[in-house]
Coordinates of C-alpha atoms in Angstrom, one line a residue:
M19 CA -13.6 -69.2 41.6
T20 CA -12.8 -71.9 39.0
T21 CA -9.2 -72.7 38.4
Y22 CA -7.4 -75.0 35.9
S23 CA -4.2 -76.8 35.8
F24 CA -1.9 -76.2 32.9
N25 CA -2.9 -79.5 31.3
E26 CA -6.6 -78.6 31.7
L27 CA -5.9 -75.2 30.0
C28 CA -4.3 -77.0 27.1
E29 CA -7.2 -79.5 26.8
I30 CA -9.9 -76.8 27.0
L31 CA -8.2 -74.6 24.5
G32 CA -7.5 -77.6 22.2
K33 CA -3.9 -76.7 21.8
D34 CA -0.7 -78.5 22.7
P35 CA 1.5 -77.4 25.7
L36 CA 4.2 -75.9 23.5
Y37 CA 1.6 -73.7 21.7
I38 CA 0.3 -72.4 25.0
Q39 CA 3.8 -71.9 26.4
N40 CA 4.7 -69.9 23.4
I41 CA 1.8 -67.5 24.0
Q42 CA 2.6 -67.2 27.7
K43 CA 6.3 -66.4 26.9
H44 CA 5.5 -64.0 24.0
M45 CA 2.9 -62.1 26.0
Q46 CA 4.9 -62.2 29.2
L47 CA 2.1 -63.8 31.2
P48 CA 2.8 -65.3 34.6
V49 CA 3.8 -69.0 34.2
H50 CA 3.0 -71.2 37.1
G51 CA 4.5 -74.7 37.6
R52 CA 2.8 -77.7 36.1
K53 CA 1.0 -78.4 39.4
A54 CA -0.2 -74.9 40.0
S55 CA -3.6 -73.6 38.9
Y56 CA -4.7 -70.8 36.7
P57 CA -7.8 -68.7 37.2
E58 CA -10.7 -68.6 34.7
N59 CA -9.8 -65.1 33.5
Y60 CA -6.4 -66.4 32.5
L61 CA -8.1 -69.0 30.4
L62 CA -10.5 -66.4 28.9
L63 CA -7.5 -64.3 27.8
L64 CA -5.9 -67.3 26.1
E65 CA -9.1 -68.0 24.3
K66 CA -9.2 -64.5 22.9
V67 CA -5.5 -64.7 21.8
I68 CA -6.2 -68.1 20.1
A69 CA -9.2 -66.7 18.3
L70 CA -7.1 -63.8 17.0
R71 CA -4.4 -66.2 15.9
T72 CA -7.0 -68.2 14.0
F73 CA -7.6 -65.1 12.0
S74 CA -3.8 -64.9 11.3
V75 CA -3.2 -61.9 13.6
P76 CA 0.5 -62.0 14.5
L77 CA 1.4 -62.8 18.1
D78 CA 3.6 -59.6 18.1
T79 CA 0.5 -57.5 17.3
I80 CA -1.6 -59.2 19.9
S81 CA 1.1 -58.7 22.5
E82 CA 1.4 -55.0 21.5
L83 CA -2.4 -54.6 22.0
F84 CA -2.2 -56.4 25.3
E85 CA 0.7 -54.2 26.6
T86 CA -1.0 -51.1 25.4
E87 CA -4.2 -52.1 27.3
K88 CA -2.2 -52.7 30.5
K89 CA -0.5 -49.3 30.0
I90 CA -3.9 -47.6 29.6
L91 CA -5.1 -49.3 32.8
S92 CA -2.0 -48.2 34.7
L93 CA -2.3 -44.6 33.5
L94 CA -5.9 -44.6 34.6
H95 CA -4.8 -46.1 38.0
F96 CA -6.8 -49.4 37.6
D97 CA -3.7 -51.2 38.8
S98 CA -4.2 -49.7 42.3
I99 CA -7.6 -51.5 42.7
S100 CA -6.1 -55.0 43.1
H101 CA -2.9 -56.5 44.5
N102 CA -3.3 -59.6 42.3
D103 CA -0.3 -60.2 40.0
I104 CA -2.7 -60.5 37.1
W105 CA -4.9 -57.5 38.2
Y106 CA -5.2 -56.6 34.5
L107 CA -7.3 -59.7 33.9
D108 CA -9.9 -59.1 36.7
F109 CA -12.5 -58.3 34.1
C110 CA -11.4 -60.5 31.2
D111 CA -14.8 -62.3 31.4
N112 CA -16.4 -59.2 30.0
D113 CA -17.3 -60.0 26.4
E114 CA -19.0 -56.6 25.7
L115 CA -18.0 -55.2 22.3
T116 CA -18.9 -51.6 23.2
D117 CA -16.7 -48.6 22.4
T118 CA -16.0 -48.3 26.1
C119 CA -14.4 -51.7 26.6
L120 CA -10.8 -52.9 26.1
R121 CA -10.9 -56.0 23.9
L122 CA -8.4 -58.3 25.6
T123 CA -8.6 -57.4 29.3
G124 CA -12.3 -56.6 29.1
Y125 CA -12.2 -53.5 31.3
N126 CA -15.0 -51.1 30.7
L127 CA -13.3 -47.7 31.0
G128 CA -16.6 -45.8 31.2
F129 CA -15.8 -43.5 28.2
G130 CA -15.5 -44.1 24.5
L131 CA -12.1 -45.2 23.4
N132 CA -12.3 -42.8 20.5
K133 CA -13.6 -39.9 22.5
G134 CA -11.6 -37.2 24.4
H135 CA -13.6 -37.3 27.6
I136 CA -11.1 -39.0 30.0
Q137 CA -11.1 -38.7 33.7
H138 CA -7.5 -39.9 34.4
N139 CA -6.8 -38.2 37.7
L140 CA -8.6 -40.8 39.9
D141 CA -6.4 -43.1 42.0
F142 CA -8.0 -46.1 43.7
G143 CA -5.2 -47.0 46.1
I144 CA -1.7 -46.4 47.4
K145 CA 1.3 -47.1 45.2
D146 CA 5.0 -46.5 45.7
K147 CA 5.9 -42.9 44.9
E148 CA 7.7 -42.4 41.6
L149 CA 10.5 -39.8 41.3
F150 CA 8.6 -38.2 38.4
K151 CA 4.9 -38.2 37.5
G152 CA 3.9 -40.1 34.4
A153 CA 3.1 -36.9 32.5
E154 CA 6.6 -35.6 33.2
M155 CA 8.0 -38.7 31.7
G156 CA 6.0 -38.2 28.5
E157 CA 3.2 -40.6 29.3
D158 CA -0.2 -39.3 28.3
V159 CA -3.3 -41.6 28.3
R160 CA -4.6 -39.9 25.2
K161 CA -1.5 -40.8 23.3
V162 CA -1.6 -44.3 24.5
L163 CA -5.3 -44.6 23.6
A164 CA -4.5 -43.3 20.1
K165 CA -1.9 -46.0 19.8
Y166 CA -4.4 -48.6 21.1
N167 CA -7.0 -47.5 18.5
K168 CA -4.5 -47.8 15.7
I169 CA -3.4 -51.3 16.7
Y170 CA -7.0 -52.4 17.2
A171 CA -8.0 -51.0 13.8
D172 CA -5.2 -52.9 12.2
I173 CA -6.4 -56.1 13.9
R174 CA -10.0 -55.5 12.9
H175 CA -8.9 -55.0 9.3
R176 CA -6.9 -58.2 9.3
V177 CA -9.8 -60.2 10.8
E178 CA -12.2 -58.7 8.2
K179 CA -9.9 -59.9 5.4
E180 CA -9.6 -63.4 6.9
E181 CA -13.3 -63.9 7.7
A182 CA -14.2 -65.0 4.2
I183 CA -11.3 -67.5 4.1
L184 CA -12.3 -68.9 7.5
K185 CA -15.9 -69.3 6.4
N186 CA -14.8 -71.2 3.3
A187 CA -12.5 -73.4 5.5
L188 CA -15.4 -74.1 7.9
S189 CA -17.7 -75.0 4.9
W190 CA -15.1 -77.3 3.6
A191 CA -14.6 -78.9 7.0
A192 CA -18.4 -79.4 7.2
R193 CA -18.3 -81.3 3.9
L194 CA -15.4 -83.5 5.1
F195 CA -17.3 -84.2 8.3
A196 CA -20.5 -85.1 6.4
E197 CA -18.4 -87.4 4.1
K198 CA -16.9 -89.1 7.1
Q199 CA -20.4 -89.6 8.7
A200 CA -21.7 -91.1 5.4
L201 CA -18.7 -93.5 5.3
N202 CA -19.3 -94.5 8.9
H203 CA -23.0 -95.3 8.2
K204 CA -22.1 -97.5 5.2
A205 CA -19.7 -99.5 7.4

């Protein structure tokens, strides 16, 4: 499994350490010391976050989507599969954009996110007993999925609005790059 130091993360992502630390803090991601390493799925999550930030999606909205995905996974007992502290990133390398996959964590839930066919009673491992069951506490995976779909629809709408602006900016950058190349050839 490929791992990266914090500095390597920053270099690969093309962002300064303060920018990455802000994302880590805001999204409540585990922060390791400067000498520690981060797995590739951690890098892939940060890439997705930076891509959404490029489309001017607020970090609060991205964090809310991320927390909602983790809640869905917990309600469906995916958290009992792994004892890893970042278990929710185990499938972050999945770039499928099907209606069965969560966008940030990459988990394929096996059912359409907008459909009502949910098998939520499976449990893959042993967890500490809670005093009350999730349903008794008002947790319902269907309600959380509805919240997820609303947040994601808002993000998709924002990205669609920003797409034309980004394409224009990239076109302008290409002209600047061509101009720089032409100046370098004259020199």
